Amino acid sequence: MTAYAVAHLRTTSAHEDVLTYIERVQDTMAPYGGRFLVHGTQVEVVEGEWPGALVMLAFPDMDSARAWYASPAYREILPLRTRHIAGDVVFAEGVPPGYDARATAAAMRAG
Amino acid sequence: MTAYAVAHLRTTSAHEDVLTYIERVQDTMAPYGGRFLVHGTQVEVVEGEWPGALVMLAFPDMDSARAWYASPAYREILPLRTRHIAGDVVFAEGVPPGYDARATAAAMRAG
């Protein structure tokens, strides 16, 4: 099942380190099938607040996402971002094919 | 271009209203081509913190996402969620086909 990485980057930066990170990140993702879904676009806040930026990546599955994040190539560039940008990053598994939200409600009712 | 809705729901609830919302939300999205990518799964926090839940939806484009959110059918059920669950919701445009993060870095360098 497709897995997603979602980053709420609370600050942004055009520091040289960050530019280098952006230049190199795609090559670290490629061996794990990772691709950008959302990158650097202005978000439209419809509820609450969202200071900063949103980045979304997709991977073929959760193991690929984890393997990318733990890879030496990514570990090498990760501090170029985290030294300059504060944020929250999560991984989440995608819903299965044919997912029906009603089934989730039914499961919650069943407790 | 695919557009995404991302919700960071800071609290969760199994209130009857919320169950009704979950039962009805998919039918409100269908006319606008909306589908769940992530729903109700436990997120794996890899940086920072993410109290609560993550929901991700995809729409064919930003206009469809906006039209869904503004639709009478969705407006009717929206309070069933927001009365019980605090959260932040944003819409964001997806990257174009063939997106290359290096081009973004180049644009940032060009100022």
PDB file of C-alpha atoms in Angstrom:
ATOM      1  CA  MET A   1       0.000   0.000   0.000  1.00  0.00           C
ATOM      2  CA  THR A   2       1.230   3.463  -0.842  1.00  0.00           C
ATOM      3  CA  ALA A   3       2.733   5.235   2.156  1.00  0.00           C
ATOM      4  CA  TYR A   4       3.040   8.955   2.589  1.00  0.00           C
ATOM      5  CA  ALA A   5       5.462  11.293   4.296  1.00  0.00           C
ATOM      6  CA  VAL A   6       3.908  14.574   5.385  1.00  0.00           C
ATOM      7  CA  ALA A   7       6.024  17.457   6.642  1.00  0.00           C
ATOM      8  CA  HIS A   8       4.661  20.552   8.307  1.00  0.00           C
ATOM      9  CA  LEU A   9       7.686  22.823   8.074  1.00  0.00           C
ATOM     10  CA  ARG A  10       6.933  25.599  10.531  1.00  0.00           C
ATOM     11  CA  THR A  11       9.620  27.879   9.219  1.00  0.00           C
ATOM     12  CA  THR A  12      11.185  28.184   5.811  1.00  0.00           C
ATOM     13  CA  SER A  13      14.716  29.111   4.809  1.00  0.00           C
ATOM     14  CA  ALA A  14      16.698  29.733   1.651  1.00  0.00           C
ATOM     15  CA  HIS A  15      19.995  29.082   3.424  1.00  0.00           C
ATOM     16  CA  GLU A  16      22.698  27.583   1.205  1.00  0.00           C
ATOM     17  CA  ASP A  17      22.406  24.323   3.189  1.00  0.00           C
ATOM     18  CA  VAL A  18      18.687  24.147   2.450  1.00  0.00           C
ATOM     19  CA  LEU A  19      19.240  24.775  -1.258  1.00  0.00           C
ATOM     20  CA  THR A  20      21.823  21.980  -1.292  1.00  0.00           C
ATOM     21  CA  TYR A  21      19.354  19.700   0.506  1.00  0.00           C
ATOM     22  CA  ILE A  22      16.649  20.435  -2.087  1.00  0.00           C
ATOM     23  CA  GLU A  23      19.099  19.784  -4.900  1.00  0.00           C
ATOM     24  CA  ARG A  24      20.069  16.409  -3.472  1.00  0.00           C
ATOM     25  CA  VAL A  25      16.918  15.031  -1.862  1.00  0.00           C
ATOM     26  CA  GLN A  26      15.292  13.648  -5.013  1.00  0.00           C
ATOM     27  CA  ASP A  27      18.270  11.405  -5.786  1.00  0.00           C
ATOM     28  CA  THR A  28      18.074   9.956  -2.259  1.00  0.00           C
ATOM     29  CA  MET A  29      14.379   9.111  -2.730  1.00  0.00           C
ATOM     30  CA  ALA A  30      14.601   7.588  -6.208  1.00  0.00           C
ATOM     31  CA  PRO A  31      16.109   4.202  -5.138  1.00  0.00           C
ATOM     32  CA  TYR A  32      13.144   3.755  -2.768  1.00  0.00           C
ATOM     33  CA  GLY A  33      10.480   4.750  -5.299  1.00  0.00           C
ATOM     34  CA  GLY A  34       9.818   8.038  -3.527  1.00  0.00           C
ATOM     35  CA  ARG A  35       8.308  11.003  -5.335  1.00  0.00           C
ATOM     36  CA  PHE A  36       7.069  14.466  -4.489  1.00  0.00           C
ATOM     37  CA  LEU A  37       3.315  15.061  -4.367  1.00  0.00           C
ATOM     38  CA  VAL A  38       3.427  18.566  -2.878  1.00  0.00           C
ATOM     39  CA  HIS A  39       6.515  20.753  -2.663  1.00  0.00           C
ATOM     40  CA  GLY A  40       6.882  24.425  -1.956  1.00  0.00           C
ATOM     41  CA  THR A  41       3.420  25.463  -2.990  1.00  0.00           C
ATOM     42  CA  GLN A  42       1.506  27.982  -0.907  1.00  0.00           C
ATOM     43  CA  VAL A  43      -1.083  26.139   1.159  1.00  0.00           C
ATOM     44  CA  GLU A  44      -4.660  27.338   1.379  1.00  0.00           C
ATOM     45  CA  VAL A  45      -5.742  27.209   5.021  1.00  0.00           C
ATOM     46  CA  VAL A  46      -9.396  26.219   5.321  1.00  0.00           C
ATOM     47  CA  GLU A  47      -9.536  25.412   9.049  1.00  0.00           C
ATOM     48  CA  GLY A  48      -7.301  26.384  11.957  1.00  0.00           C
ATOM     49  CA  GLU A  49      -3.812  27.521  11.047  1.00  0.00           C
ATOM     50  CA  TRP A  50      -0.783  26.254   9.173  1.00  0.00           C
ATOM     51  CA  PRO A  51       2.244  28.508   9.595  1.00  0.00           C
ATOM     52  CA  GLY A  52       5.023  27.635   7.159  1.00  0.00           C
ATOM     53  CA  ALA A  53       4.988  25.054   4.419  1.00  0.00           C
ATOM     54  CA  LEU A  54       3.681  21.601   3.529  1.00  0.00           C
ATOM     55  CA  VAL A  55       5.673  18.876   1.797  1.00  0.00           C
ATOM     56  CA  MET A  56       4.148  15.550   0.806  1.00  0.00           C
ATOM     57  CA  LEU A  57       5.989  12.527  -0.535  1.00  0.00           C
ATOM     58  CA  ALA A  58       4.667   9.159  -1.697  1.00  0.00           C
ATOM     59  CA  PHE A  59       6.466   5.809  -1.465  1.00  0.00           C
ATOM     60  CA  PRO A  60       5.395   2.367  -2.709  1.00  0.00           C
ATOM     61  CA  ASP A  61       4.964   1.181   0.878  1.00  0.00           C
ATOM     62  CA  MET A  62       5.885   1.992   4.465  1.00  0.00           C
ATOM     63  CA  ASP A  63       9.042  -0.127   4.416  1.00  0.00           C
ATOM     64  CA  SER A  64      10.369   1.887   1.460  1.00  0.00           C
ATOM     65  CA  ALA A  65       9.632   5.155   3.257  1.00  0.00           C
ATOM     66  CA  ARG A  66      11.419   3.960   6.383  1.00  0.00           C
ATOM     67  CA  ALA A  67      14.366   2.590   4.375  1.00  0.00           C
ATOM     68  CA  TRP A  68      14.758   5.934   2.579  1.00  0.00           C
ATOM     69  CA  TYR A  69      14.699   7.911   5.814  1.00  0.00           C
ATOM     70  CA  ALA A  70      17.290   5.586   7.384  1.00  0.00           C
ATOM     71  CA  SER A  71      19.520   5.418   4.290  1.00  0.00           C
ATOM     72  CA  PRO A  72      23.089   6.732   4.510  1.00  0.00           C
ATOM     73  CA  ALA A  73      22.446   9.006   1.509  1.00  0.00           C
ATOM     74  CA  TYR A  74      19.509  10.690   3.207  1.00  0.00           C
ATOM     75  CA  ARG A  75      21.126  10.763   6.639  1.00  0.00           C
ATOM     76  CA  GLU A  76      23.997  12.655   5.064  1.00  0.00           C
ATOM     77  CA  ILE A  77      21.780  15.521   3.847  1.00  0.00           C
ATOM     78  CA  LEU A  78      19.098  15.522   6.578  1.00  0.00           C
ATOM     79  CA  PRO A  79      20.958  17.951   8.884  1.00  0.00           C
ATOM     80  CA  LEU A  80      21.159  20.472   6.021  1.00  0.00           C
ATOM     81  CA  ARG A  81      17.406  20.886   6.460  1.00  0.00           C
ATOM     82  CA  THR A  82      16.910  20.292  10.188  1.00  0.00           C
ATOM     83  CA  ARG A  83      19.655  22.746  11.191  1.00  0.00           C
ATOM     84  CA  HIS A  84      17.651  25.577   9.633  1.00  0.00           C
ATOM     85  CA  ILE A  85      14.000  24.532   9.518  1.00  0.00           C
ATOM     86  CA  ALA A  86      11.770  23.520  12.445  1.00  0.00           C
ATOM     87  CA  GLY A  87       8.973  21.140  11.633  1.00  0.00           C
ATOM     88  CA  ASP A  88       6.960  18.021  12.201  1.00  0.00           C
ATOM     89  CA  VAL A  89       7.286  15.005   9.903  1.00  0.00           C
ATOM     90  CA  VAL A  90       5.117  11.898   9.947  1.00  0.00           C
ATOM     91  CA  PHE A  91       4.760   8.750   7.885  1.00  0.00           C
ATOM     92  CA  ALA A  92       1.327   7.242   7.305  1.00  0.00           C
ATOM     93  CA  GLU A  93       0.071   4.204   5.476  1.00  0.00           C
ATOM     94  CA  GLY A  94      -2.406   4.848   2.672  1.00  0.00           C
ATOM     95  CA  VAL A  95      -5.883   3.330   2.637  1.00  0.00           C
ATOM     96  CA  PRO A  96      -6.313   0.002   0.808  1.00  0.00           C
ATOM     97  CA  PRO A  97      -7.813  -0.143  -2.710  1.00  0.00           C
ATOM     98  CA  GLY A  98     -11.593   0.234  -2.630  1.00  0.00           C
ATOM     99  CA  TYR A  99     -11.483   1.874   0.789  1.00  0.00           C
ATOM    100  CA  ASP A 100     -14.899   2.910   2.068  1.00  0.00           C
ATOM    101  CA  ALA A 101     -15.051   5.398   4.952  1.00  0.00           C
ATOM    102  CA  ARG A 102     -18.369   3.871   6.010  1.00  0.00           C
ATOM    103  CA  ALA A 103     -16.525   0.706   6.966  1.00  0.00           C
ATOM    104  CA  THR A 104     -14.368   2.765   9.333  1.00  0.00           C
ATOM    105  CA  ALA A 105     -17.469   4.210  10.989  1.00  0.00           C
ATOM    106  CA  ALA A 106     -18.939   0.709  11.267  1.00  0.00           C
ATOM    107  CA  ALA A 107     -15.742  -0.562  12.916  1.00  0.00           C
ATOM    108  CA  MET A 108     -15.823   2.366  15.356  1.00  0.00           C
ATOM    109  CA  ARG A 109     -19.456   1.603  16.191  1.00  0.00           C
ATOM    110  CA  ALA A 110     -18.541  -2.020  16.770  1.00  0.00           C
ATOM    111  CA  GLY A 111     -15.882  -0.730  19.175  1.00  0.00           C
TER     112      GLY A 111
ATOM    113  CA  MET B   1      -3.076  18.978 -11.346  1.00  0.00           C
ATOM    114  CA  THR B   2      -4.068  16.791  -8.445  1.00  0.00           C
ATOM    115  CA  ALA B   3      -4.845  18.795  -5.322  1.00  0.00           C
ATOM    116  CA  TYR B   4      -4.678  17.513  -1.781  1.00  0.00           C
ATOM    117  CA  ALA B   5      -6.529  18.222   1.430  1.00  0.00           C
ATOM    118  CA  VAL B   6      -4.474  17.539   4.549  1.00  0.00           C
ATOM    119  CA  ALA B   7      -6.040  17.560   8.001  1.00  0.00           C
ATOM    120  CA  HIS B   8      -4.106  17.488  11.230  1.00  0.00           C
ATOM    121  CA  LEU B   9      -6.877  16.571  13.656  1.00  0.00           C
ATOM    122  CA  ARG B  10      -5.435  17.426  17.043  1.00  0.00           C
ATOM    123  CA  THR B  11      -8.055  15.517  18.943  1.00  0.00           C
ATOM    124  CA  THR B  12     -10.134  12.512  18.012  1.00  0.00           C
ATOM    125  CA  SER B  13     -13.662  11.568  18.994  1.00  0.00           C
ATOM    126  CA  ALA B  14     -16.084   8.715  18.507  1.00  0.00           C
ATOM    127  CA  HIS B  15     -19.093  10.924  19.250  1.00  0.00           C
ATOM    128  CA  GLU B  16     -22.252   9.911  17.401  1.00  0.00           C
ATOM    129  CA  ASP B  17     -21.982  13.117  15.332  1.00  0.00           C
ATOM    130  CA  VAL B  18     -18.472  12.153  14.235  1.00  0.00           C
ATOM    131  CA  LEU B  19     -19.574   8.646  13.271  1.00  0.00           C
ATOM    132  CA  THR B  20     -22.400  10.150  11.218  1.00  0.00           C
ATOM    133  CA  TYR B  21     -19.916  12.514   9.568  1.00  0.00           C
ATOM    134  CA  ILE B  22     -17.628   9.609   8.625  1.00  0.00           C
ATOM    135  CA  GLU B  23     -20.597   7.673   7.243  1.00  0.00           C
ATOM    136  CA  ARG B  24     -21.637  10.566   5.048  1.00  0.00           C
ATOM    137  CA  VAL B  25     -18.418  12.288   3.990  1.00  0.00           C
ATOM    138  CA  GLN B  26     -17.505   9.956   1.135  1.00  0.00           C
ATOM    139  CA  ASP B  27     -20.786  10.604  -0.696  1.00  0.00           C
ATOM    140  CA  THR B  28     -20.149  14.367  -0.470  1.00  0.00           C
ATOM    141  CA  MET B  29     -16.684  13.932  -2.049  1.00  0.00           C
ATOM    142  CA  ALA B  30     -17.660  11.578  -4.886  1.00  0.00           C
ATOM    143  CA  PRO B  31     -19.303  14.202  -7.157  1.00  0.00           C
ATOM    144  CA  TYR B  32     -16.045  16.207  -7.019  1.00  0.00           C
ATOM    145  CA  GLY B  33     -13.758  13.246  -7.683  1.00  0.00           C
ATOM    146  CA  GLY B  34     -12.464  13.241  -4.118  1.00  0.00           C
ATOM    147  CA  ARG B  35     -10.978  10.142  -2.530  1.00  0.00           C
ATOM    148  CA  PHE B  36      -9.253   9.183   0.700  1.00  0.00           C
ATOM    149  CA  LEU B  37      -5.489   8.632   0.644  1.00  0.00           C
ATOM    150  CA  VAL B  38      -4.987   8.375   4.409  1.00  0.00           C
ATOM    151  CA  HIS B  39      -7.762   7.888   6.963  1.00  0.00           C
ATOM    152  CA  GLY B  40      -7.612   6.929  10.577  1.00  0.00           C
ATOM    153  CA  THR B  41      -4.291   5.156  10.448  1.00  0.00           C
ATOM    154  CA  GLN B  42      -1.795   5.629  13.263  1.00  0.00           C
ATOM    155  CA  VAL B  43       0.906   8.036  12.109  1.00  0.00           C
ATOM    156  CA  GLU B  44       4.574   7.309  12.657  1.00  0.00           C
ATOM    157  CA  VAL B  45       6.234  10.476  13.942  1.00  0.00           C
ATOM    158  CA  VAL B  46       9.776  10.808  12.576  1.00  0.00           C
ATOM    159  CA  GLU B  47      10.457  14.468  13.450  1.00  0.00           C
ATOM    160  CA  GLY B  48       8.847  16.828  15.942  1.00  0.00           C
ATOM    161  CA  GLU B  49       5.392  15.863  17.150  1.00  0.00           C
ATOM    162  CA  TRP B  50       1.973  15.098  15.724  1.00  0.00           C
ATOM    163  CA  PRO B  51      -0.684  14.779  18.417  1.00  0.00           C
ATOM    164  CA  GLY B  52      -3.910  13.294  17.065  1.00  0.00           C
ATOM    165  CA  ALA B  53      -4.615  12.043  13.584  1.00  0.00           C
ATOM    166  CA  LEU B  54      -3.837  12.684   9.924  1.00  0.00           C
ATOM    167  CA  VAL B  55      -6.366  12.592   7.098  1.00  0.00           C
ATOM    168  CA  MET B  56      -5.379  13.069   3.459  1.00  0.00           C
ATOM    169  CA  LEU B  57      -7.734  13.443   0.514  1.00  0.00           C
ATOM    170  CA  ALA B  58      -6.979  13.816  -3.189  1.00  0.00           C
ATOM    171  CA  PHE B  59      -9.058  15.717  -5.750  1.00  0.00           C
ATOM    172  CA  PRO B  60      -8.581  16.063  -9.522  1.00  0.00           C
ATOM    173  CA  ASP B  61      -7.682  19.739  -9.083  1.00  0.00           C
ATOM    174  CA  MET B  62      -7.886  22.637  -6.657  1.00  0.00           C
ATOM    175  CA  ASP B  63     -11.208  23.900  -8.031  1.00  0.00           C
ATOM    176  CA  SER B  64     -12.801  20.506  -7.302  1.00  0.00           C
ATOM    177  CA  ALA B  65     -11.429  20.524  -3.754  1.00  0.00           C
ATOM    178  CA  ARG B  66     -12.773  24.023  -3.162  1.00  0.00           C
ATOM    179  CA  ALA B  67     -16.142  23.193  -4.734  1.00  0.00           C
ATOM    180  CA  TRP B  68     -16.500  20.119  -2.497  1.00  0.00           C
ATOM    181  CA  TYR B  69     -15.676  22.069   0.655  1.00  0.00           C
ATOM    182  CA  ALA B  70     -18.186  24.795  -0.287  1.00  0.00           C
ATOM    183  CA  SER B  71     -20.916  22.375  -1.410  1.00  0.00           C
ATOM    184  CA  PRO B  72     -24.248  22.353   0.460  1.00  0.00           C
ATOM    185  CA  ALA B  73     -23.899  18.591   1.058  1.00  0.00           C
ATOM    186  CA  TYR B  74     -20.539  19.018   2.796  1.00  0.00           C
ATOM    187  CA  ARG B  75     -21.539  22.201   4.617  1.00  0.00           C
ATOM    188  CA  GLU B  76     -24.422  20.237   6.099  1.00  0.00           C
ATOM    189  CA  ILE B  77     -22.150  17.629   7.740  1.00  0.00           C
ATOM    190  CA  LEU B  78     -19.060  19.761   8.462  1.00  0.00           C
ATOM    191  CA  PRO B  79     -20.250  20.897  11.926  1.00  0.00           C
ATOM    192  CA  LEU B  80     -20.676  17.243  12.952  1.00  0.00           C
ATOM    193  CA  ARG B  81     -16.872  17.051  12.871  1.00  0.00           C
ATOM    194  CA  THR B  82     -15.802  20.567  13.872  1.00  0.00           C
ATOM    195  CA  ARG B  83     -18.082  20.623  16.931  1.00  0.00           C
ATOM    196  CA  HIS B  84     -16.080  17.753  18.425  1.00  0.00           C
ATOM    197  CA  ILE B  85     -12.622  17.743  16.850  1.00  0.00           C
ATOM    198  CA  ALA B  86     -10.071  20.565  16.839  1.00  0.00           C
ATOM    199  CA  GLY B  87      -7.701  20.614  13.921  1.00  0.00           C
ATOM    200  CA  ASP B  88      -5.958  22.333  11.063  1.00  0.00           C
ATOM    201  CA  VAL B  89      -6.976  21.699   7.467  1.00  0.00           C
ATOM    202  CA  VAL B  90      -5.174  22.924   4.353  1.00  0.00           C
ATOM    203  CA  PHE B  91      -5.506  22.472   0.623  1.00  0.00           C
ATOM    204  CA  ALA B  92      -2.394  22.300  -1.538  1.00  0.00           C
ATOM    205  CA  GLU B  93      -1.783  21.920  -5.228  1.00  0.00           C
ATOM    206  CA  GLY B  94       0.241  18.889  -6.309  1.00  0.00           C
ATOM    207  CA  VAL B  95       3.481  19.187  -8.248  1.00  0.00           C
ATOM    208  CA  PRO B  96       3.237  19.043 -12.049  1.00  0.00           C
ATOM    209  CA  PRO B  97       4.100  15.836 -13.961  1.00  0.00           C
ATOM    210  CA  GLY B  98       7.846  15.346 -14.267  1.00  0.00           C
ATOM    211  CA  TYR B  99       8.493  17.630 -11.295  1.00  0.00           C
ATOM    212  CA  ASP B 100      12.158  17.952 -10.406  1.00  0.00           C
ATOM    213  CA  ALA B 101      13.061  19.352  -6.982  1.00  0.00           C
ATOM    214  CA  ARG B 102      16.342  20.647  -8.436  1.00  0.00           C
ATOM    215  CA  ALA B 103      14.335  23.114 -10.504  1.00  0.00           C
ATOM    216  CA  THR B 104      12.842  24.504  -7.296  1.00  0.00           C
ATOM    217  CA  ALA B 105      16.317  24.989  -5.819  1.00  0.00           C
ATOM    218  CA  ALA B 106      17.434  26.682  -9.045  1.00  0.00           C
ATOM    219  CA  ALA B 107      14.445  29.025  -8.912  1.00  0.00           C
ATOM    220  CA  MET B 108      15.256  29.851  -5.261  1.00  0.00           C
ATOM    221  CA  ARG B 109      18.872  30.548  -6.197  1.00  0.00           C
ATOM    222  CA  ALA B 110      17.700  32.824  -9.012  1.00  0.00           C
ATOM    223  CA  GLY B 111      15.634  34.672  -6.381  1.00  0.00           C
TER     224      GLY B 111
END
